[in-house]
Coordinates of C-alpha atoms (C1' of nucleotides) in Angstrom, one line a residue:
Chain A
X1 CA 124.8 207.5 -87.3
X2 CA 122.3 209.5 -85.3
X3 CA 119.1 209.0 -87.3
X4 CA 116.0 210.8 -86.0
X5 CA 113.7 208.0 -85.0
X6 CA 110.0 208.0 -85.7
X7 CA 108.2 208.3 -82.4
X8 CA 104.7 208.2 -81.0
X9 CA 102.9 211.4 -81.6
X10 CA 99.5 212.8 -82.5
X11 CA 100.5 215.0 -85.5
X12 CA 102.0 212.5 -87.9
X13 CA 105.5 213.4 -89.0
X14 CA 105.2 216.9 -87.5
X15 CA 105.9 218.2 -84.0
X16 CA 106.4 215.3 -81.5
X17 CA 104.6 215.6 -78.2
X18 CA 106.0 214.3 -75.0
X19 CA 105.4 210.7 -73.9
X20 CA 102.9 210.0 -71.2
X21 CA 102.6 207.3 -68.7
X22 CA 99.8 205.9 -70.9
X23 CA 102.2 205.5 -73.8
X24 CA 104.5 203.4 -71.6
X25 CA 101.6 201.3 -70.4
X26 CA 100.4 200.7 -73.9
X27 CA 103.9 199.6 -74.9
X28 CA 104.1 197.3 -71.9
X29 CA 100.9 195.6 -72.7
X30 CA 102.0 195.0 -76.2
X31 CA 105.2 193.6 -74.8
X32 CA 103.4 191.3 -72.4
X33 CA 101.3 190.0 -75.3
X34 CA 104.3 189.3 -77.4
X35 CA 106.7 187.9 -74.8
X36 CA 105.1 187.6 -71.4
X37 CA 105.9 189.5 -68.3
X38 CA 109.6 189.0 -68.8
X39 CA 109.3 191.1 -72.0
X40 CA 108.5 194.1 -69.9
X41 CA 112.0 195.4 -70.1
X42 CA 112.6 199.1 -69.8
X43 CA 115.5 199.5 -72.2
X44 CA 113.9 197.7 -75.2
X45 CA 110.6 199.4 -74.7
X46 CA 112.3 202.8 -74.5
X47 CA 114.1 202.0 -77.8
X48 CA 110.7 201.1 -79.3
X49 CA 109.2 204.4 -78.2
X50 CA 112.3 206.3 -79.4
X51 CA 113.2 207.5 -76.0
X52 CA 115.8 206.7 -73.4
X53 CA 115.6 204.8 -70.1
X54 CA 116.0 208.1 -68.3
X55 CA 112.7 209.2 -69.7
X56 CA 110.9 206.1 -68.3
X57 CA 112.1 206.9 -64.8
X58 CA 110.5 210.3 -64.9
X59 CA 107.1 208.6 -65.4
X60 CA 107.5 205.5 -63.2
X61 CA 109.3 204.7 -60.0
X62 CA 110.6 201.4 -61.5
X63 CA 109.8 198.5 -63.7
X64 CA 107.4 197.1 -61.1
X65 CA 105.2 200.2 -61.3
X66 CA 105.0 199.9 -65.1
X67 CA 103.8 196.3 -64.7
X68 CA 101.3 197.5 -62.1
X69 CA 99.9 200.0 -64.6
X70 CA 99.7 197.5 -67.4
X71 CA 97.8 195.0 -65.2
X72 CA 95.4 197.7 -64.0
X73 CA 94.6 198.7 -67.6
X74 CA 94.2 195.1 -68.7
X75 CA 91.8 194.4 -65.8
X76 CA 89.5 197.2 -66.6
X77 CA 89.5 196.4 -70.3
X78 CA 88.9 192.8 -69.4
X79 CA 85.8 193.7 -67.3
X80 CA 84.3 195.4 -70.3
X81 CA 85.0 192.4 -72.5
X82 CA 83.3 190.1 -70.1
X83 CA 80.3 192.3 -69.9
X84 CA 80.1 192.4 -73.7
X85 CA 80.4 188.6 -73.8
X86 CA 77.6 188.3 -71.3
X87 CA 75.3 190.5 -73.3
X88 CA 76.1 188.5 -76.4
X89 CA 74.7 185.3 -74.8
X90 CA 71.8 186.8 -72.9
X91 CA 69.3 186.3 -75.6
X92 CA 69.9 182.6 -75.9
X93 CA 66.8 180.7 -75.0
X94 CA 67.9 178.2 -72.4
X95 CA 70.4 178.5 -69.6
X96 CA 72.0 175.2 -70.7
X97 CA 72.6 176.8 -74.1
X98 CA 74.2 179.7 -72.4
X99 CA 76.5 177.4 -70.5
X100 CA 77.5 175.6 -73.6
X101 CA 78.1 179.0 -75.2
X102 CA 80.3 179.9 -72.3
X103 CA 82.4 176.8 -72.8
X104 CA 82.9 177.7 -76.4
X105 CA 83.2 181.5 -76.2
X106 CA 85.2 182.1 -73.1
X107 CA 88.2 179.8 -74.0
X108 CA 88.1 181.3 -77.5
X109 CA 88.2 184.8 -76.1
X110 CA 90.8 183.7 -73.5
X111 CA 93.1 182.0 -76.0
X112 CA 92.6 184.9 -78.3
X113 CA 93.9 187.4 -75.8
X114 CA 97.7 186.9 -75.6
X115 CA 97.9 189.0 -72.5
X116 CA 95.5 186.7 -70.6
X117 CA 97.5 183.7 -71.7
X118 CA 100.7 185.4 -70.5
X119 CA 99.1 186.3 -67.2
X120 CA 97.8 182.8 -66.6
X121 CA 101.3 181.6 -67.3
X122 CA 102.4 183.8 -64.4
X123 CA 99.4 183.2 -62.2
X124 CA 101.5 183.1 -59.0
X125 CA 103.4 186.4 -59.7
X126 CA 102.8 188.6 -56.7
X127 CA 101.5 191.4 -58.9
X128 CA 99.4 189.2 -61.2
X129 CA 97.7 187.0 -58.6
X130 CA 95.3 189.6 -57.2
X131 CA 94.3 190.8 -60.6
X132 CA 93.5 187.3 -61.7
X133 CA 91.7 186.7 -58.5
X134 CA 89.3 189.7 -59.1
X135 CA 88.7 188.6 -62.7
X136 CA 88.0 185.1 -61.5
X137 CA 85.6 186.2 -58.9
X138 CA 83.6 188.2 -61.5
X139 CA 83.4 185.4 -64.0
X140 CA 82.6 182.9 -61.3
X141 CA 79.7 185.0 -60.1
X142 CA 78.3 185.0 -63.6
X143 CA 78.6 181.3 -64.2
X144 CA 76.9 180.7 -60.8
X145 CA 74.0 182.9 -61.9
X146 CA 73.5 180.7 -64.9
X147 CA 72.9 177.8 -62.6
X148 CA 70.5 179.8 -60.5
X149 CA 68.7 180.5 -63.7
X150 CA 68.7 176.7 -64.3
X151 CA 66.7 176.5 -61.1
X152 CA 69.5 175.3 -58.7
X153 CA 69.3 176.7 -55.2
X154 CA 72.0 179.3 -54.4
X155 CA 74.5 177.1 -52.5
X156 CA 74.3 174.4 -55.1
X157 CA 74.5 177.0 -57.9
X158 CA 77.7 178.3 -56.5
X159 CA 79.2 174.8 -56.2
X160 CA 78.3 174.0 -59.8
X161 CA 79.6 177.4 -60.9
X162 CA 82.8 176.7 -59.2
X163 CA 83.1 173.3 -60.8
X164 CA 82.5 174.8 -64.3
X165 CA 85.0 177.5 -63.7
X166 CA 87.5 174.9 -62.4
X167 CA 87.0 172.9 -65.5
X168 CA 87.5 176.0 -67.6
X169 CA 90.8 176.8 -65.9
X170 CA 91.9 173.2 -66.3
X171 CA 91.0 173.4 -70.0
X172 CA 93.2 176.4 -70.4
X173 CA 96.1 174.7 -68.7
X174 CA 95.7 171.7 -70.9
X175 CA 95.3 173.8 -74.1
X176 CA 98.5 175.6 -73.4
X177 CA 100.5 172.9 -71.5
X178 CA 99.5 169.6 -73.0
X179 CA 97.0 170.0 -75.9
X180 CA 97.8 166.5 -77.1
X181 CA 95.8 164.8 -74.4
X182 CA 92.6 166.5 -75.6
X183 CA 90.3 164.7 -78.0
X184 CA 91.8 164.9 -81.5
X185 CA 88.9 164.9 -83.9
X186 CA 86.1 167.4 -84.1
X187 CA 83.7 164.6 -83.5
X188 CA 85.4 163.4 -80.4
X189 CA 85.7 167.0 -79.1
X190 CA 82.0 167.5 -79.6
X191 CA 81.3 164.2 -77.8
X192 CA 83.5 165.2 -75.0
X193 CA 81.9 168.7 -74.7
X194 CA 78.5 167.0 -74.6
X195 CA 79.6 164.7 -71.8
X196 CA 81.0 167.7 -69.9
X197 CA 77.9 169.8 -70.1
X198 CA 75.6 166.9 -69.5
X199 CA 77.7 165.8 -66.4
X200 CA 77.9 169.3 -65.0
X201 CA 74.3 170.4 -65.4
X202 CA 72.6 167.1 -64.4
X203 CA 70.3 167.2 -61.5
X204 CA 69.9 164.8 -58.7
Chain B
X1 CA 138.3 189.5 -46.7
X2 CA 138.9 186.3 -48.5
X3 CA 137.3 183.6 -46.3
X4 CA 137.6 180.0 -47.5
X5 CA 134.0 179.1 -48.1
X6 CA 132.5 175.7 -47.1
X7 CA 131.8 173.8 -50.2
X8 CA 129.9 170.6 -51.4
X9 CA 132.1 167.7 -50.8
X10 CA 132.1 164.1 -49.8
X11 CA 134.7 164.1 -47.1
X12 CA 133.3 166.7 -44.6
X13 CA 135.7 169.5 -43.9
X14 CA 138.6 167.7 -45.5
X15 CA 139.8 167.6 -49.1
X16 CA 137.3 169.1 -51.4
X17 CA 136.4 167.2 -54.6
X18 CA 135.6 168.9 -57.9
X19 CA 132.1 169.9 -58.6
X20 CA 130.0 167.7 -61.0
X21 CA 127.2 168.5 -63.3
X22 CA 125.0 166.8 -60.8
X23 CA 125.9 169.3 -58.1
X24 CA 124.9 172.1 -60.3
X25 CA 121.6 170.4 -61.2
X26 CA 120.9 169.8 -57.5
X27 CA 121.5 173.4 -56.8
X28 CA 119.3 174.5 -59.7
X29 CA 116.4 172.3 -58.4
X30 CA 116.7 173.9 -55.0
X31 CA 116.7 177.3 -56.6
X32 CA 113.6 176.5 -58.7
X33 CA 111.8 175.3 -55.5
X34 CA 112.7 178.5 -53.7
X35 CA 112.2 181.1 -56.4
X36 CA 110.9 179.6 -59.6
X37 CA 112.6 179.3 -62.9
X38 CA 113.9 182.8 -62.7
X39 CA 115.9 181.9 -59.7
X40 CA 118.1 179.7 -61.8
X41 CA 120.8 182.3 -62.1
X42 CA 124.4 181.2 -62.7
X43 CA 126.2 183.7 -60.6
X44 CA 124.2 183.3 -57.4
X45 CA 124.2 179.5 -57.7
X46 CA 128.0 179.6 -58.2
X47 CA 128.4 181.7 -55.1
X48 CA 126.3 179.2 -53.2
X49 CA 128.5 176.3 -54.4
X50 CA 131.6 178.3 -53.5
X51 CA 132.7 178.3 -57.2
X52 CA 132.9 180.9 -59.9
X53 CA 130.8 181.4 -63.0
X54 CA 133.7 180.1 -65.1
X55 CA 133.4 176.8 -63.4
X56 CA 129.8 176.5 -64.4
X57 CA 130.6 177.0 -68.1
X58 CA 132.9 174.1 -68.0
X59 CA 130.0 171.7 -67.1
X60 CA 127.2 173.4 -69.1
X61 CA 126.9 175.2 -72.4
X62 CA 124.7 177.8 -70.9
X63 CA 121.9 178.5 -68.4
X64 CA 119.4 176.8 -70.6
X65 CA 121.3 173.5 -70.4
X66 CA 121.2 173.7 -66.7
X67 CA 117.5 174.2 -66.7
X68 CA 117.2 171.3 -69.1
X69 CA 119.1 169.1 -66.7
X70 CA 117.1 170.1 -63.7
X71 CA 113.8 169.4 -65.5
X72 CA 115.0 166.0 -66.7
X73 CA 115.9 165.1 -63.1
X74 CA 112.6 166.3 -61.7
X75 CA 110.7 164.4 -64.3
X76 CA 112.3 161.1 -63.5
X77 CA 112.0 161.7 -59.8
X78 CA 108.4 162.7 -60.3
X79 CA 107.7 159.4 -62.1
X80 CA 108.8 157.4 -59.1
X81 CA 106.7 159.6 -56.8
X82 CA 103.6 159.0 -59.0
X83 CA 104.2 155.2 -59.0
X84 CA 104.6 155.3 -55.2
X85 CA 101.4 157.2 -54.8
X86 CA 99.6 154.7 -57.1
X87 CA 100.9 151.8 -55.0
X88 CA 99.7 153.5 -51.9
X89 CA 96.1 153.6 -53.1
X90 CA 96.0 150.2 -54.8
X91 CA 94.7 148.4 -51.8
X92 CA 91.7 150.6 -51.3
X93 CA 88.5 148.6 -51.8
X94 CA 86.4 150.5 -54.3
X95 CA 87.5 152.5 -57.3
X96 CA 85.4 155.4 -56.1
X97 CA 87.4 155.5 -53.0
X98 CA 90.6 155.5 -55.0
X99 CA 89.2 158.4 -57.0
X100 CA 88.4 160.3 -53.9
X101 CA 91.9 159.5 -52.6
X102 CA 93.4 160.9 -55.8
X103 CA 91.6 164.1 -55.3
X104 CA 92.9 164.4 -51.8
X105 CA 96.4 163.0 -52.3
X106 CA 97.5 164.4 -55.6
X107 CA 96.9 168.1 -54.9
X108 CA 98.5 167.5 -51.5
X109 CA 101.6 166.0 -53.1
X110 CA 101.5 168.6 -55.8
X111 CA 101.2 171.6 -53.5
X112 CA 103.8 170.1 -51.3
X113 CA 106.3 170.0 -54.1
X114 CA 107.5 173.5 -54.6
X115 CA 109.2 172.5 -57.9
X116 CA 105.9 171.3 -59.4
X117 CA 104.2 174.5 -58.3
X118 CA 107.0 176.6 -59.9
X119 CA 106.8 174.5 -63.1
X120 CA 103.0 174.9 -63.3
X121 CA 103.5 178.6 -62.9
X122 CA 105.6 178.4 -66.1
X123 CA 103.6 175.8 -67.9
X124 CA 104.1 177.6 -71.3
X125 CA 107.9 177.9 -71.0
X126 CA 109.4 176.1 -74.0
X127 CA 111.5 173.8 -71.9
X128 CA 108.9 173.2 -69.3
X129 CA 105.9 172.4 -71.5
X130 CA 107.1 169.1 -72.9
X131 CA 108.0 167.8 -69.5
X132 CA 104.7 168.8 -68.1
X133 CA 103.0 167.1 -71.1
X134 CA 104.7 163.8 -70.4
X135 CA 103.9 163.9 -66.7
X136 CA 100.3 164.8 -67.5
X137 CA 99.9 161.9 -69.9
X138 CA 101.2 159.5 -67.4
X139 CA 98.8 160.7 -64.7
X140 CA 95.9 160.9 -67.0
X141 CA 96.4 157.3 -68.1
X142 CA 96.2 156.3 -64.5
X143 CA 93.0 158.2 -63.7
X144 CA 91.4 156.7 -66.8
X145 CA 92.3 153.3 -65.6
X146 CA 90.4 154.0 -62.4
X147 CA 87.2 154.6 -64.5
X148 CA 87.9 151.4 -66.4
X149 CA 87.9 149.7 -63.1
X150 CA 84.7 151.3 -62.3
X151 CA 83.2 149.5 -65.3
X152 CA 83.1 152.4 -67.8
X153 CA 83.9 151.4 -71.4
X154 CA 87.4 152.6 -72.6
X155 CA 86.3 155.7 -74.6
X156 CA 84.1 156.9 -71.8
X157 CA 86.7 156.1 -69.2
X158 CA 89.2 158.3 -71.1
X159 CA 86.7 161.1 -71.3
X160 CA 85.9 160.8 -67.6
X161 CA 89.6 160.6 -66.8
X162 CA 90.2 163.7 -68.8
X163 CA 87.5 165.5 -67.0
X164 CA 88.9 164.6 -63.6
X165 CA 92.4 165.6 -64.6
X166 CA 91.0 168.9 -66.0
X167 CA 89.3 169.6 -62.7
X168 CA 92.5 168.7 -60.9
X169 CA 94.5 171.2 -63.0
X170 CA 91.8 173.8 -62.4
X171 CA 92.0 173.2 -58.7
X172 CA 95.7 173.8 -58.7
X173 CA 95.2 177.0 -60.6
X174 CA 92.6 178.2 -58.1
X175 CA 94.6 177.2 -55.1
X176 CA 97.5 179.2 -56.3
X177 CA 95.8 182.0 -58.1
X178 CA 92.5 182.6 -56.3
X179 CA 92.1 180.4 -53.3
X180 CA 89.5 182.8 -51.9
X181 CA 86.8 181.5 -54.2
X182 CA 87.1 178.0 -52.9
X183 CA 84.7 176.8 -50.1
X184 CA 85.9 178.4 -46.9
X185 CA 84.9 176.0 -44.2
X186 CA 85.9 172.4 -43.8
X187 CA 82.3 171.4 -43.9
X188 CA 81.7 173.3 -47.2
X189 CA 84.8 171.8 -48.7
X190 CA 83.7 168.3 -47.9
X191 CA 80.3 169.0 -49.4
X192 CA 81.9 170.4 -52.5
X193 CA 84.3 167.4 -52.8
X194 CA 81.3 165.1 -52.4
X195 CA 79.4 166.9 -55.2
X196 CA 82.5 166.8 -57.3
X197 CA 83.1 163.0 -57.0
X198 CA 79.4 162.2 -57.2
X199 CA 79.0 164.4 -60.3
X200 CA 82.1 163.0 -62.1
X201 CA 81.5 159.3 -61.3
X202 CA 77.8 159.1 -61.9
X203 CA 76.5 156.8 -64.6
X204 CA 73.9 157.4 -67.2
Chain C
dA1 C1' 107.7 219.5 -67.1
dC2 C1' 110.1 216.2 -69.6
dC3 C1' 114.2 214.2 -71.3
dT4 C1' 119.3 212.9 -72.3
dG5 C1' 123.7 210.8 -71.3
dA6 C1' 126.8 209.0 -68.3
dA7 C1' 127.5 206.1 -64.5
dC8 C1' 127.0 201.9 -61.6
dA9 C1' 125.3 197.2 -60.2
dC10 C1' 124.0 192.7 -61.5
dC11 C1' 124.1 188.6 -64.3
dG12 C1' 125.0 185.8 -68.8
dT13 C1' 128.8 184.4 -71.6
dT14 C1' 133.7 184.0 -73.3
dC15 C1' 138.3 182.9 -72.9
dA16 C1' 143.2 183.0 -71.7
dA17 C1' 145.7 181.4 -68.1
dG18 C1' 146.4 178.5 -64.1
dT19 C1' 146.6 173.8 -61.3
Chain D
dA1 C1' 140.1 167.6 -66.2
dC2 C1' 138.5 171.4 -63.7
dC3 C1' 138.7 176.0 -62.3
dT4 C1' 139.9 181.2 -61.7
dG5 C1' 139.7 186.0 -63.0
dA6 C1' 139.2 189.4 -66.1
dA7 C1' 136.6 191.1 -69.8
dC8 C1' 132.3 192.3 -72.4
dA9 C1' 127.2 192.8 -73.3
dC10 C1' 122.7 193.7 -71.6
dC11 C1' 119.4 195.7 -68.6
dG12 C1' 117.6 198.0 -64.1
dT13 C1' 118.3 202.2 -61.6
dT14 C1' 120.2 206.9 -60.4
dC15 C1' 121.2 211.5 -61.2
dA16 C1' 123.3 215.8 -62.8
dA17 C1' 122.6 218.4 -66.5
dG18 C1' 120.0 220.1 -70.4
dT19 C1' 115.6 222.2 -72.9

DNA sequence: ACCTGAACACCGTTCAAGT
DNA sequence: ACCTGAACACCGTTCAAGT
């Protein structure tokens, strides 16, 4: 039974506009968030948009190009999110507080973004790796700046920043791969976090 | 042209024995090492073994069961490898040297094992996660013991062990996702490693 | 310019039939 | 007990034909 499917459009139930590449990218990002890279499947997405596979191939050369577009969009959005997060902590009094803040906020934002989680799960994917690399570089530069603000000389600030970011990545791996090894109680977690910040910010 | 394909057997070019579940698991592990979890594809593996897909389904319920078998095998082999690595470092004089050793050896062994790399890339896969969790727990316990040997009280030793293992995981992520951010020269890497070990082993 | 519908290739899964 | 070969479903890709 050929029922007319509801479909993305600007005018409600009225005239339906054509799909754009943007529409497909939107749908792809949604799919990544829900089921990872593997969920970027042309046929199911087409069904969701109320179109056919043939329509997709008018906008994109292939599935790879769709993933490319989705990653590019995520990266630019992610940049703005990082900047916003930075602005949010800028008024904190001490650099150590900002560091502590980063340890709390960034994983929260990170775990909260299902797309980031999915991309981290596919960090070695040839299309994902360079995106992750640029995002990493940007975040790392910011963390290093915090150590500069703490009075560390540039080279040492970079090393410390790298350590912090390394720990951050490790935390994400643990949270998503083996959360059971992390401190169980809130009290233990606070103790652990204190040890972490203390250890990483300590001077000679 | 129907050429008789060479096929896994015990007796060289002579009589060919039947395939076993083991044979399929072997081939699956090879495939994971070469192309990740996604490379565990029934049809191509069957072709490589000189058999048909139908043969596979006599030994396994489905593709998932094959992956399960491959992961189980890798885990048990990995256990032995860890034990061997531990034994190799046991004669080192100081615990700090053992720690430094771990930082050098474990990533080396880890990066050297393409299966581990592939599994880490799919850390959130429902079949992979529990395996990784158990392996993590085992390694973490060992690292914590090193800190106990260093004279840290148990709770603190666990925290330090967790930090070290977190850093280790972060390193792996960086090495495979954004190696460019790591210190470029050998000299800088040594300096960084020194800072790392010094920072993580320092007492109050 | 944008899309449909049919076609083909590839791989997962099933199963009747062979040895 | 172990395997083949044909069949079907699902998805990526192509393309002639429609509006």
